mmCIF file of C-alpha atoms in Angstrom:
data_model
loop_
_atom_site.group_PDB
_atom_site.id
_atom_site.type_symbol
_atom_site.label_atom_id
_atom_site.label_comp_id
_atom_site.label_asym_id
_atom_site.label_seq_id
_atom_site.Cartn_x
_atom_site.Cartn_y
_atom_site.Cartn_z
ATOM 1 C CA MET A 174 -118.182 -162.252 -120.199
ATOM 2 C CA SER A 175 -119.699 -161.002 -123.407
ATOM 3 C CA ASN A 176 -117.640 -159.514 -126.490
ATOM 4 C CA ILE A 177 -119.646 -156.218 -125.869
ATOM 5 C CA PRO A 178 -120.571 -155.897 -122.222
ATOM 6 C CA ASN A 179 -123.041 -153.233 -120.968
ATOM 7 C CA GLY A 180 -121.567 -149.783 -121.157
ATOM 8 C CA VAL A 181 -119.050 -150.230 -124.221
ATOM 9 C CA ILE A 182 -120.012 -147.444 -126.547
ATOM 10 C CA PHE A 183 -120.305 -147.722 -130.523
ATOM 11 C CA ILE A 184 -121.054 -145.505 -133.253
ATOM 12 C CA TRP A 185 -124.452 -145.348 -135.214
ATOM 13 C CA ALA A 186 -124.613 -143.203 -138.418
ATOM 14 C CA GLY A 187 -128.397 -143.760 -139.165
ATOM 15 C CA THR A 188 -131.480 -142.339 -137.808
ATOM 16 C CA HIS A 189 -132.604 -142.250 -134.355
ATOM 17 C CA THR A 190 -135.460 -144.524 -135.037
ATOM 18 C CA SER A 191 -133.291 -147.142 -136.638
ATOM 19 C CA ILE A 192 -131.140 -147.830 -133.609
ATOM 20 C CA PRO A 193 -131.145 -151.525 -133.533
ATOM 21 C CA ALA A 194 -133.209 -153.320 -130.933
ATOM 22 C CA GLY A 195 -131.208 -154.091 -127.782
ATOM 23 C CA TRP A 196 -129.125 -150.971 -128.272
ATOM 24 C CA GLU A 197 -129.938 -147.369 -126.735
ATOM 25 C CA ARG A 198 -128.619 -143.874 -127.203
ATOM 26 C CA VAL A 199 -125.842 -142.620 -125.038
ATOM 27 C CA THR A 200 -127.572 -139.188 -124.420
ATOM 28 C CA ALA A 201 -124.601 -138.086 -122.354
ATOM 29 C CA LEU A 202 -122.776 -137.718 -125.516
ATOM 30 C CA ASP A 203 -125.557 -135.905 -127.550
ATOM 31 C CA GLY A 204 -123.980 -132.677 -128.780
ATOM 32 C CA LYS A 205 -120.420 -133.538 -127.316
ATOM 33 C CA TYR A 206 -117.152 -134.521 -128.957
ATOM 34 C CA PRO A 207 -115.406 -137.583 -127.381
ATOM 35 C CA LYS A 208 -112.014 -136.833 -125.953
ATOM 36 C CA GLY A 209 -109.498 -139.145 -124.506
ATOM 37 C CA ALA A 210 -109.526 -139.032 -120.704
ATOM 38 C CA ALA A 211 -106.124 -137.613 -119.130
ATOM 39 C CA ASP A 212 -103.684 -140.172 -118.191
ATOM 40 C CA GLY A 213 -104.939 -141.953 -114.800
ATOM 41 C CA VAL A 214 -108.030 -139.771 -114.751
ATOM 42 C CA ASP A 215 -111.416 -141.527 -114.888
ATOM 43 C CA PRO A 216 -113.543 -140.525 -118.009
ATOM 44 C CA ASN A 217 -116.868 -138.588 -117.983
ATOM 45 C CA VAL A 218 -115.359 -135.107 -117.530
ATOM 46 C CA THR A 219 -116.970 -132.462 -119.598
ATOM 47 C CA GLY A 220 -115.385 -129.265 -121.007
ATOM 48 C CA GLY A 221 -114.771 -126.980 -123.944
ATOM 49 C CA TYR A 222 -117.013 -124.248 -125.304
ATOM 50 C CA ALA A 223 -119.389 -123.767 -128.411
ATOM 51 C CA THR A 224 -117.434 -120.414 -129.418
ATOM 52 C CA HIS A 225 -114.546 -118.329 -128.679
ATOM 53 C CA GLN A 226 -113.489 -114.883 -129.199
ATOM 54 C CA HIS A 227 -110.587 -112.666 -128.809
ATOM 55 C CA THR A 228 -109.616 -109.416 -127.093
ATOM 56 C CA GLY A 229 -107.347 -107.358 -129.459
ATOM 57 C CA THR A 230 -104.526 -104.888 -128.543
ATOM 58 C CA THR A 231 -105.197 -101.166 -128.060
ATOM 59 C CA HIS A 232 -104.552 -99.274 -131.259
ATOM 60 C CA SER A 233 -105.440 -95.928 -132.868
ATOM 61 C CA HIS A 234 -105.414 -94.611 -136.570
ATOM 62 C CA THR A 235 -103.764 -91.464 -137.904
ATOM 63 C CA ASP A 236 -105.462 -89.103 -140.304
ATOM 64 C CA SER A 237 -103.860 -87.880 -143.348
ATOM 65 C CA HIS A 238 -105.628 -85.939 -146.208
ATOM 66 C CA THR A 239 -105.394 -82.776 -148.017
ATOM 67 C CA HIS A 240 -107.456 -79.849 -149.080
ATOM 68 C CA THR A 241 -106.985 -77.629 -152.204
ATOM 69 C CA ILE A 242 -106.924 -73.820 -151.221
ATOM 70 C CA THR A 243 -107.817 -71.365 -153.871
ATOM 71 C CA ILE A 244 -106.863 -67.667 -153.425
ATOM 72 C CA SER A 245 -109.067 -65.366 -155.871
ATOM 73 C CA ASP A 246 -107.653 -62.062 -157.494
ATOM 74 C CA CYS A 247 -107.579 -58.884 -155.376
ATOM 75 C CA SER A 248 -111.141 -57.473 -154.994
ATOM 76 C CA LYS A 249 -109.792 -53.774 -155.375
ATOM 77 C CA VAL A 250 -107.734 -51.883 -157.874
ATOM 78 C CA TYR A 251 -106.289 -48.506 -157.237
ATOM 79 C CA GLY A 252 -105.082 -46.362 -160.116
ATOM 80 C CA ASN A 253 -102.808 -43.373 -160.737
ATOM 81 C CA VAL A 254 -99.883 -44.639 -158.629
ATOM 82 C CA ASP A 255 -97.451 -41.891 -158.562
ATOM 83 C CA THR A 256 -93.887 -43.334 -159.131
ATOM 84 C CA GLY A 257 -92.166 -39.914 -158.671
ATOM 85 C CA GLY A 258 -91.317 -39.851 -162.347
ATOM 86 C CA GLY A 259 -94.690 -38.117 -163.390
ATOM 87 C CA SER A 260 -96.128 -41.313 -164.909
ATOM 88 C CA SER A 261 -99.391 -42.862 -163.985
ATOM 89 C CA TYR A 262 -99.897 -46.437 -163.468
ATOM 90 C CA SER A 263 -102.733 -48.491 -162.137
ATOM 91 C CA GLN A 264 -102.497 -51.328 -159.690
ATOM 92 C CA GLU A 265 -102.837 -54.730 -161.273
ATOM 93 C CA TYR A 266 -104.736 -57.550 -160.114
ATOM 94 C CA HIS A 267 -102.829 -60.479 -158.743
ATOM 95 C CA THR A 268 -103.171 -63.967 -157.253
ATOM 96 C CA HIS A 269 -101.347 -66.379 -154.933
ATOM 97 C CA THR A 270 -101.342 -70.317 -154.907
ATOM 98 C CA ALA A 271 -101.226 -72.377 -151.701
ATOM 99 C CA SER A 272 -101.370 -75.779 -150.603
ATOM 100 C CA CYS A 273 -102.754 -77.064 -147.424
ATOM 101 C CA GLY A 274 -100.619 -78.029 -144.358
ATOM 102 C CA ALA A 275 -100.460 -81.454 -142.731
ATOM 103 C CA VAL A 276 -103.118 -82.674 -140.734
ATOM 104 C CA THR A 277 -102.818 -81.764 -136.897
ATOM 105 C CA ASP A 278 -104.560 -83.823 -134.255
ATOM 106 C CA GLY A 279 -107.536 -85.686 -135.742
ATOM 107 C CA SER A 280 -106.512 -89.336 -134.872
ATOM 108 C CA LEU A 281 -109.093 -91.850 -133.954
ATOM 109 C CA SER A 282 -109.109 -92.431 -130.285
ATOM 110 C CA SER A 283 -107.273 -95.396 -128.868
ATOM 111 C CA VAL A 284 -109.227 -98.381 -128.082
ATOM 112 C CA SER A 285 -108.962 -102.217 -127.343
ATOM 113 C CA CYS A 286 -111.109 -104.096 -129.797
ATOM 114 C CA THR A 287 -113.013 -107.565 -129.432
ATOM 115 C CA TYR A 288 -113.187 -110.053 -132.074
ATOM 116 C CA ASP A 289 -116.583 -111.412 -132.519
ATOM 117 C CA SER A 290 -117.364 -114.888 -131.497
ATOM 118 C CA VAL A 291 -116.889 -117.880 -133.823
ATOM 119 C CA SER A 292 -117.708 -121.536 -133.581
ATOM 120 C CA ASN A 293 -115.244 -124.022 -132.078
ATOM 121 C CA ASP A 294 -116.475 -126.830 -134.322
ATOM 122 C CA PRO A 295 -113.645 -128.485 -136.365
ATOM 123 C CA PRO A 296 -114.808 -130.174 -139.259
ATOM 124 C CA TYR A 297 -117.331 -132.794 -138.205
ATOM 125 C CA TYR A 298 -119.796 -135.581 -138.857
ATOM 126 C CA SER A 299 -122.563 -135.872 -136.505
ATOM 127 C CA VAL A 300 -123.265 -139.490 -135.220
ATOM 128 C CA ILE A 301 -125.429 -141.284 -132.504
ATOM 129 C CA PHE A 302 -123.300 -142.897 -129.675
ATOM 130 C CA ILE A 303 -125.029 -146.193 -128.798
ATOM 131 C CA LYS A 304 -124.626 -148.976 -126.073
ATOM 132 C CA PRO A 305 -126.257 -152.261 -125.679
ATOM 133 C CA THR A 306 -129.089 -152.619 -123.158
ATOM 134 C CA GLU A 307 -127.645 -156.053 -122.188
ATOM 135 C CA PRO A 308 -124.379 -158.016 -123.110
ATOM 136 C CA LYS A 309 -123.957 -158.739 -126.884
ATOM 137 C CA GLN A 310 -121.618 -161.044 -128.702
ATOM 138 C CA GLY A 311 -121.369 -158.771 -131.636
ATOM 139 C CA LEU A 312 -121.924 -155.288 -133.203
ATOM 140 C CA PRO A 313 -125.201 -154.979 -135.183
ATOM 141 C CA ASN A 314 -125.105 -154.590 -138.879
ATOM 142 C CA LEU A 315 -124.044 -151.087 -139.899
ATOM 143 C CA ALA A 316 -122.522 -150.171 -136.571
ATOM 144 C CA ILE A 317 -119.233 -148.389 -136.544
ATOM 145 C CA TYR A 318 -116.009 -149.190 -134.468
ATOM 146 C CA LEU A 319 -112.599 -147.496 -134.246
ATOM 147 C CA TYR A 320 -109.399 -149.344 -135.174
ATOM 148 C CA GLU A 321 -105.787 -148.943 -135.003
ATOM 149 C CA GLY A 322 -104.728 -152.020 -137.009
ATOM 150 C CA SER A 323 -104.064 -152.225 -140.761
ATOM 151 C CA ASP A 324 -105.585 -155.466 -141.472
ATOM 152 C CA SER A 325 -108.721 -156.231 -143.265
ATOM 153 C CA LYS A 326 -111.701 -158.358 -142.413
ATOM 154 C CA SER A 327 -114.335 -159.439 -144.908
ATOM 155 C CA GLY A 328 -117.617 -157.337 -144.562
ATOM 156 C CA HIS A 329 -115.790 -154.651 -142.547
ATOM 157 C CA TYR A 330 -115.016 -151.366 -144.386
ATOM 158 C CA VAL A 331 -113.221 -148.411 -143.502
ATOM 159 C CA CYS A 332 -115.470 -145.230 -143.633
ATOM 160 C CA ASP A 333 -114.268 -143.428 -146.605
ATOM 161 C CA GLY A 334 -117.472 -143.130 -148.634
ATOM 162 C CA ASN A 335 -116.898 -146.351 -150.477
ATOM 163 C CA ASN A 336 -118.929 -149.543 -150.108
ATOM 164 C CA SER A 337 -121.752 -147.401 -149.048
ATOM 165 C CA THR A 338 -120.012 -146.380 -145.979
ATOM 166 C CA PRO A 339 -120.184 -142.640 -144.699
ATOM 167 C CA ASN A 340 -117.159 -140.742 -145.530
ATOM 168 C CA LEU A 341 -115.514 -139.879 -142.159
ATOM 169 C CA ALA A 342 -112.187 -139.034 -143.281
ATOM 170 C CA ASN A 343 -110.565 -136.252 -141.673
ATOM 171 C CA LYS A 344 -113.698 -135.646 -139.607
ATOM 172 C CA TYR A 345 -114.408 -135.320 -135.839
ATOM 173 C CA LEU A 346 -117.124 -137.234 -134.407
ATOM 174 C CA LYS A 347 -119.842 -135.036 -132.844
ATOM 175 C CA GLY A 348 -122.868 -136.322 -131.084
ATOM 176 C CA ALA A 349 -125.836 -135.517 -132.806
ATOM 177 C CA THR A 350 -128.370 -133.320 -130.741
ATOM 178 C CA SER A 351 -130.876 -134.667 -128.482
ATOM 179 C CA GLY A 352 -133.228 -136.879 -130.301
ATOM 180 C CA ALA A 353 -131.503 -135.919 -133.830
ATOM 181 C CA ASP A 354 -130.552 -138.178 -136.486
ATOM 182 C CA ALA A 355 -126.858 -138.473 -137.658
ATOM 183 C CA GLY A 356 -125.398 -137.391 -140.799
ATOM 184 C CA SER A 357 -125.241 -133.710 -140.645
ATOM 185 C CA THR A 358 -121.784 -131.934 -141.261
ATOM 186 C CA GLY A 359 -120.117 -128.687 -140.541
ATOM 187 C CA GLY A 360 -117.185 -126.992 -138.686
ATOM 188 C CA SER A 361 -114.081 -125.545 -140.235
ATOM 189 C CA THR A 362 -110.260 -124.998 -139.524
ATOM 190 C CA THR A 363 -110.446 -121.248 -140.361
ATOM 191 C CA ASN A 364 -111.799 -118.554 -138.310
ATOM 192 C CA VAL A 365 -113.577 -115.398 -139.740
ATOM 193 C CA HIS A 366 -113.886 -112.894 -136.959
ATOM 194 C CA THR A 367 -115.379 -109.501 -137.170
ATOM 195 C CA LEU A 368 -113.327 -106.943 -135.381
ATOM 196 C CA THR A 369 -116.056 -104.951 -133.457
ATOM 197 C CA HIS A 370 -115.009 -101.690 -132.070
ATOM 198 C CA THR A 371 -115.747 -98.056 -132.190
ATOM 199 C CA HIS A 372 -113.299 -95.067 -132.215
ATOM 200 C CA THR A 373 -114.155 -91.341 -131.373
ATOM 201 C CA VAL A 374 -113.029 -88.799 -133.622
ATOM 202 C CA ALA A 375 -110.879 -85.965 -132.332
ATOM 203 C CA SER A 376 -111.328 -82.409 -134.207
ATOM 204 C CA HIS A 377 -108.283 -81.642 -136.479
ATOM 205 C CA GLY A 378 -106.904 -78.748 -138.277
ATOM 206 C CA HIS A 379 -104.070 -78.242 -140.852
ATOM 207 C CA ALA A 380 -100.519 -76.852 -140.023
ATOM 208 C CA SER A 381 -100.358 -73.188 -141.140
ATOM 209 C CA THR A 382 -98.924 -72.699 -144.626
ATOM 210 C CA THR A 383 -97.454 -69.676 -146.575
ATOM 211 C CA SER A 384 -98.719 -68.641 -150.027
ATOM 212 C CA SER A 385 -96.618 -68.063 -153.058
ATOM 213 C CA THR A 386 -95.615 -64.560 -154.092
ATOM 214 C CA PRO A 387 -98.034 -62.776 -156.283
ATOM 215 C CA SER A 388 -98.667 -63.475 -159.931
ATOM 216 C CA ALA A 389 -99.985 -60.517 -161.978
ATOM 217 C CA THR A 390 -103.303 -61.031 -163.887
ATOM 218 C CA GLY A 391 -103.832 -57.473 -165.449
ATOM 219 C CA GLY A 392 -102.347 -54.650 -167.228
ATOM 220 C CA GLY A 393 -101.424 -51.528 -166.196
ATOM 221 C CA THR A 394 -100.690 -47.906 -168.017
ATOM 222 C CA GLY A 395 -97.597 -46.286 -168.761
ATOM 223 C CA SER A 396 -94.222 -46.756 -170.379
ATOM 224 C CA ASP A 397 -93.070 -49.568 -167.974
ATOM 225 C CA SER A 398 -95.947 -52.052 -167.242
ATOM 226 C CA ASN A 399 -93.761 -54.246 -164.967
ATOM 227 C CA LYS A 400 -94.071 -51.550 -162.542
ATOM 228 C CA CYS A 401 -97.714 -52.367 -162.212
ATOM 229 C CA SER A 402 -97.100 -55.440 -160.216
ATOM 230 C CA SER A 403 -97.954 -55.426 -156.607
ATOM 231 C CA ALA A 404 -94.548 -55.709 -154.767
ATOM 232 C CA ASN A 405 -93.468 -59.104 -153.639
ATOM 233 C CA HIS A 406 -95.502 -60.534 -150.588
ATOM 234 C CA THR A 407 -97.063 -63.605 -149.342
ATOM 235 C CA HIS A 408 -99.921 -64.739 -146.843
ATOM 236 C CA THR A 409 -99.857 -66.970 -143.909
ATOM 237 C CA ILE A 410 -102.909 -69.339 -144.545
ATOM 238 C CA ASN A 411 -104.495 -70.841 -140.890
ATOM 239 C CA VAL A 412 -107.504 -72.854 -141.585
ATOM 240 C CA GLY A 413 -110.112 -73.526 -139.091
ATOM 241 C CA SER A 414 -110.755 -76.806 -137.192
ATOM 242 C CA ALA A 415 -113.210 -79.419 -138.383
ATOM 243 C CA THR A 416 -114.361 -82.987 -137.402
ATOM 244 C CA SER A 417 -114.479 -86.019 -139.660
ATOM 245 C CA SER A 418 -116.664 -88.960 -139.103
ATOM 246 C CA ILE A 419 -116.188 -92.753 -139.578
ATOM 247 C CA SER A 420 -118.492 -95.469 -140.904
ATOM 248 C CA SER A 421 -116.512 -98.583 -141.060
ATOM 249 C CA THR A 422 -116.130 -99.860 -137.467
ATOM 250 C CA ALA A 423 -116.432 -103.686 -138.125
ATOM 251 C CA PRO A 424 -113.925 -105.081 -140.802
ATOM 252 C CA SER A 425 -114.124 -108.621 -141.277
ATOM 253 C CA LEU A 426 -110.769 -110.616 -140.741
ATOM 254 C CA THR A 427 -110.234 -114.076 -142.266
ATOM 255 C CA THR A 428 -107.408 -115.798 -140.471
ATOM 256 C CA THR A 429 -105.053 -118.262 -142.576
ATOM 257 C CA GLU A 430 -104.051 -120.353 -139.405
ATOM 258 C CA THR A 431 -105.335 -123.613 -139.069
ATOM 259 C CA VAL A 432 -107.370 -123.914 -135.924
ATOM 260 C CA GLU A 433 -108.311 -127.442 -134.661
ATOM 261 C CA PRO A 434 -108.174 -129.066 -131.236
ATOM 262 C CA ALA A 435 -105.353 -131.302 -130.268
ATOM 263 C CA TYR A 436 -105.897 -134.823 -131.985
ATOM 264 C CA THR A 437 -104.911 -138.291 -132.636
ATOM 265 C CA LYS A 438 -105.928 -140.323 -135.457
ATOM 266 C CA LEU A 439 -107.925 -143.554 -135.766
ATOM 267 C CA LEU A 440 -109.657 -145.543 -138.267
ATOM 268 C CA ALA A 441 -113.511 -145.682 -138.437
ATOM 269 C CA VAL A 442 -114.731 -149.012 -139.569
ATOM 270 C CA GLN A 443 -118.293 -150.267 -140.320
ATOM 271 C CA ASN A 444 -119.681 -153.648 -140.097
ATOM 272 C CA ARG A 445 -121.571 -154.435 -143.403
ATOM 273 C CA THR A 446 -121.677 -158.060 -142.993
ATOM 274 C CA GLY A 447 -125.457 -158.089 -142.716
ATOM 275 C CA HIS A 448 -125.456 -159.481 -139.208
ATOM 276 C CA GLY A 449 -123.923 -159.144 -135.692
ATOM 277 C CA ASP A 450 -120.156 -159.587 -135.726
ATOM 278 C CA ALA A 451 -117.156 -158.884 -133.373
ATOM 279 C CA ARG A 452 -113.510 -158.435 -134.170
ATOM 280 C CA ILE A 453 -110.351 -158.486 -131.735
ATOM 281 C CA GLY A 454 -109.121 -155.056 -131.761
ATOM 282 C CA MET A 455 -112.261 -153.149 -132.372
ATOM 283 C CA ILE A 456 -112.345 -149.910 -130.266
ATOM 284 C CA GLY A 457 -115.294 -148.647 -128.447
ATOM 285 C CA MET A 458 -115.460 -145.991 -125.753
ATOM 286 C CA TRP A 459 -116.253 -146.197 -122.006
ATOM 287 C CA LEU A 460 -117.736 -143.652 -119.515
ATOM 288 C CA GLY A 461 -117.207 -145.633 -116.326
ATOM 289 C CA THR A 462 -114.223 -145.686 -114.010
ATOM 290 C CA LEU A 463 -110.639 -146.613 -115.253
ATOM 291 C CA ALA A 464 -111.036 -149.659 -112.552
ATOM 292 C CA SER A 465 -114.388 -150.794 -114.180
ATOM 293 C CA ILE A 466 -112.968 -151.410 -117.603
ATOM 294 C CA PRO A 467 -114.073 -154.925 -118.605
ATOM 295 C CA SER A 468 -111.817 -157.530 -118.244
ATOM 296 C CA ASN A 469 -111.661 -158.435 -121.893
ATOM 297 C CA TYR A 470 -110.877 -155.007 -122.999
ATOM 298 C CA GLU A 471 -107.717 -152.679 -122.553
ATOM 299 C CA LEU A 472 -106.944 -149.196 -123.281
ATOM 300 C CA THR A 473 -105.811 -148.490 -126.937
ATOM 301 C CA SER A 474 -102.069 -148.842 -127.839
ATOM 302 C CA THR A 475 -102.373 -145.654 -129.904
ATOM 303 C CA ASN A 476 -102.194 -142.572 -127.110
ATOM 304 C CA MET A 477 -105.627 -141.038 -127.142
ATOM 305 C CA LYS A 478 -104.851 -139.530 -123.572
ATOM 306 C CA GLY A 479 -106.082 -135.892 -123.408
ATOM 307 C CA ARG A 480 -106.647 -135.771 -127.041
ATOM 308 C CA HIS A 481 -109.672 -135.441 -129.414
ATOM 309 C CA LEU A 482 -110.610 -137.958 -131.727
ATOM 310 C CA LYS A 483 -110.033 -137.316 -135.508
ATOM 311 C CA LEU A 484 -110.659 -139.969 -138.147
ATOM 312 C CA THR A 485 -108.723 -141.247 -141.212
ATOM 313 C CA ALA A 486 -109.371 -143.438 -143.902
ATOM 314 C CA THR A 487 -105.665 -144.419 -144.204
ATOM 315 C CA ALA A 488 -104.108 -146.969 -142.325
ATOM 316 C CA SER A 489 -100.485 -145.157 -142.470
ATOM 317 C CA GLU A 490 -102.112 -142.398 -140.649
ATOM 318 C CA ILE A 491 -103.227 -143.993 -137.429
ATOM 319 C CA GLY A 492 -101.794 -142.415 -134.578
ATOM 320 C CA ASN A 493 -100.873 -139.138 -136.297
ATOM 321 C CA THR A 494 -101.289 -136.177 -133.995
ATOM 322 C CA GLY A 495 -101.789 -132.444 -134.568
ATOM 323 C CA GLY A 496 -103.754 -129.515 -133.589
ATOM 324 C CA SER A 497 -103.924 -127.583 -130.333
ATOM 325 C CA ASN A 498 -106.128 -126.551 -127.818
ATOM 326 C CA THR A 499 -105.374 -123.076 -127.824
ATOM 327 C CA HIS A 500 -104.453 -120.598 -130.363
ATOM 328 C CA THR A 501 -103.741 -116.953 -131.140
ATOM 329 C CA HIS A 502 -103.850 -115.233 -134.608
ATOM 330 C CA ALA A 503 -101.247 -113.340 -136.260
ATOM 331 C CA SER A 504 -101.173 -109.551 -136.070
ATOM 332 C CA GLN A 505 -103.823 -108.161 -138.550
ATOM 333 C CA SER A 506 -104.207 -104.738 -140.157
ATOM 334 C CA HIS A 507 -107.292 -102.852 -140.669
ATOM 335 C CA THR A 508 -108.516 -99.326 -141.293
ATOM 336 C CA HIS A 509 -111.646 -97.123 -141.382
ATOM 337 C CA THR A 510 -113.348 -95.081 -144.010
ATOM 338 C CA ALA A 511 -114.684 -91.544 -143.352
ATOM 339 C CA SER A 512 -118.361 -91.275 -143.840
ATOM 340 C CA GLU A 513 -118.542 -87.858 -145.338
ATOM 341 C CA THR A 514 -116.426 -85.152 -146.690
ATOM 342 C CA HIS A 515 -115.596 -81.822 -144.718
ATOM 343 C CA THR A 516 -114.243 -78.579 -145.444
ATOM 344 C CA HIS A 517 -112.528 -75.932 -143.162
ATOM 345 C CA THR A 518 -113.335 -72.181 -143.040
ATOM 346 C CA HIS A 519 -110.794 -69.401 -143.711
ATOM 347 C CA SER A 520 -111.371 -65.564 -143.571
ATOM 348 C CA ASN A 521 -110.513 -63.392 -146.568
ATOM 349 C CA LEU A 522 -106.925 -62.080 -146.707
ATOM 350 C CA THR A 523 -106.707 -58.449 -146.501
ATOM 351 C CA HIS A 524 -103.557 -56.360 -147.562
ATOM 352 C CA THR A 525 -102.478 -53.857 -145.010
ATOM 353 C CA LYS A 526 -100.919 -52.241 -148.229
ATOM 354 C CA ALA A 527 -100.918 -52.993 -151.891
ATOM 355 C CA GLY A 528 -97.368 -52.330 -152.479
ATOM 356 C CA GLU A 529 -94.087 -51.352 -150.973
ATOM 357 C CA ASP A 530 -91.674 -48.451 -151.418
ATOM 358 C CA ASN A 531 -89.031 -49.342 -153.794
ATOM 359 C CA SER A 532 -86.366 -46.640 -154.102
ATOM 360 C CA SER A 533 -84.706 -48.187 -157.353
ATOM 361 C CA SER A 534 -87.979 -48.242 -159.299
ATOM 362 C CA GLY A 535 -89.760 -45.363 -157.447
ATOM 363 C CA PHE A 536 -92.561 -47.725 -156.618
ATOM 364 C CA ARG A 537 -94.567 -46.106 -153.729
ATOM 365 C CA PRO A 538 -96.886 -47.523 -151.292
ATOM 366 C CA ASN A 539 -100.427 -47.757 -152.612
ATOM 367 C CA LYS A 540 -103.615 -47.706 -150.731
ATOM 368 C CA SER A 541 -104.640 -50.428 -148.351
ATOM 369 C CA GLY A 542 -107.826 -52.665 -148.487
ATOM 370 C CA GLU A 543 -106.926 -55.082 -151.201
ATOM 371 C CA SER A 544 -108.473 -58.533 -150.244
ATOM 372 C CA HIS A 545 -108.394 -61.974 -151.450
ATOM 373 C CA THR A 546 -111.128 -64.499 -151.117
ATOM 374 C CA VAL A 547 -109.971 -67.864 -149.819
ATOM 375 C CA THR A 548 -111.774 -71.064 -150.620
ATOM 376 C CA VAL A 549 -110.674 -74.468 -148.917
ATOM 377 C CA SER A 550 -112.018 -77.505 -150.891
ATOM 378 C CA SER A 551 -113.994 -80.444 -149.573
ATOM 379 C CA SER A 552 -111.925 -83.603 -148.666
ATOM 380 C CA THR A 553 -112.159 -86.905 -147.076
ATOM 381 C CA SER A 554 -110.209 -88.097 -144.160
ATOM 382 C CA VAL A 555 -107.892 -90.937 -144.897
ATOM 383 C CA TYR A 556 -107.217 -93.084 -141.816
ATOM 384 C CA SER A 557 -103.839 -95.087 -141.586
ATOM 385 C CA ASP A 558 -103.796 -98.902 -141.178
ATOM 386 C CA ALA A 559 -103.371 -100.276 -137.667
ATOM 387 C CA ALA A 560 -102.337 -103.632 -136.598
ATOM 388 C CA THR A 561 -103.818 -105.481 -133.854
ATOM 389 C CA SER A 562 -102.984 -108.766 -132.183
ATOM 390 C CA ALA A 563 -105.458 -111.345 -130.745
ATOM 391 C CA ASP A 564 -104.939 -112.976 -127.353
ATOM 392 C CA GLU A 565 -104.584 -116.693 -126.715
ATOM 393 C CA GLN A 566 -108.036 -118.460 -126.362
ATOM 394 C CA SER A 567 -109.192 -121.962 -126.226
ATOM 395 C CA ASN A 568 -110.645 -123.678 -129.361
ATOM 396 C CA GLU A 569 -111.748 -126.799 -127.792
ATOM 397 C CA PRO A 570 -115.436 -127.596 -128.798
ATOM 398 C CA GLU A 571 -117.746 -129.147 -125.979
ATOM 399 C CA TYR A 572 -116.500 -132.427 -125.162
ATOM 400 C CA ARG A 573 -116.982 -135.445 -122.770
ATOM 401 C CA THR A 574 -113.922 -137.467 -121.923
ATOM 402 C CA VAL A 575 -114.091 -141.170 -122.588
ATOM 403 C CA ALA A 576 -111.558 -144.086 -122.288
ATOM 404 C CA PHE A 577 -110.881 -145.747 -125.692
ATOM 405 C CA ILE A 578 -110.877 -149.253 -125.174
ATOM 406 C CA LYS A 579 -110.209 -152.252 -127.292
ATOM 407 C CA LEU A 580 -111.258 -155.845 -127.358
ATOM 408 C CA LYS A 581 -108.475 -158.073 -126.733
ATOM 409 C CA SER A 582 -110.078 -161.562 -126.588
ATOM 410 C CA LEU A 583 -113.197 -163.019 -128.006
ATOM 411 C CA GLN A 584 -115.497 -164.726 -125.389
ATOM 412 C CA HIS A 585 -117.320 -166.619 -128.311
ATOM 413 C CA SER A 586 -116.963 -167.037 -131.858
ATOM 414 C CA SER A 587 -116.480 -163.587 -133.849
ATOM 415 C CA PHE A 588 -119.273 -164.477 -136.032
ATOM 416 C CA MET A 589 -122.478 -164.111 -133.873
ATOM 417 C CA PHE A 590 -125.983 -163.131 -134.921
ATOM 418 C CA ILE A 591 -127.687 -160.685 -132.385
#
């Protein structure tokens, strides 16, 4: 049996047209990540998704804002008030102050939100997976194999960007798309979701509030001008209802969690001897049944079963594991902004009487009909933050399972031209 029987798969980091003679593209791995087959399960199983999204928890937002209320001077003045002592006084102008009560109702409707889709691609380097069209004694020049040892071999270099090798450190291998060249990069361990959802806005009002007692603004006539003030009184302020609107309905949320599939690390080594070469321990991939693995190959000592391949350029990291095939995100806060200002209506305040009987001062009821003009300022709704939690979702990229197999014995010299 040859060192590289038909069906054993290795890696090509060049162009499609530069695939060596006697080798062919493994189209079954185009656009796919190789993942170790589960224990005892034959490879060639597909799964994973190009993207994922989350459904968030149901939530609402409360509204809190205030308005300034202005109460004008009285619009009428009545003179010659009889105090019983023969003096004549004129009714003074007076004002009140008031502040707007707390918001009642007006919360945004309670909704469940959906996080927009994001890519499942972890940090990757695209490659072409190749296999021989007939048995070979060695790998072609520039072909790449996997390795779980720490020893070195002349003309074989770890793919770390040195010695003209591609830098595959901490990369996942992704099959280039159909007919495409190797060498593209992309992917991320950080998700940025847009929290897409819309709330409806309820009409709101404000709790009733009470004005201050009067403050005199004009002068009277007579010997005691203090008697010119209106008798102490207050007004109840009830503003009408109004509806706000919202404009920011899709805040972007960047998560700080690392999101990558469950992995095990192996070295990637490139043959740069200038000729075909083979090496005991070099690891390829197998899409056939477990029972049909060539007799001079065996499963890797490093446990790749059910785990994605992640590459390292450091021998001490071989076999390191990490990642997870599912994830959630920590609770995240967001809010919404009102798209425009609003105000509330209020009718003028009319006195039923201008003063009141005061036996100690002799101040007697004046005529009714005094009124204040009430103005409510414009304001913008302020919606509270609300937290939403994402449900658990898979972050596995599109994959095809393989058996990771290593050459355990050379059938001929390890130095062979092909």
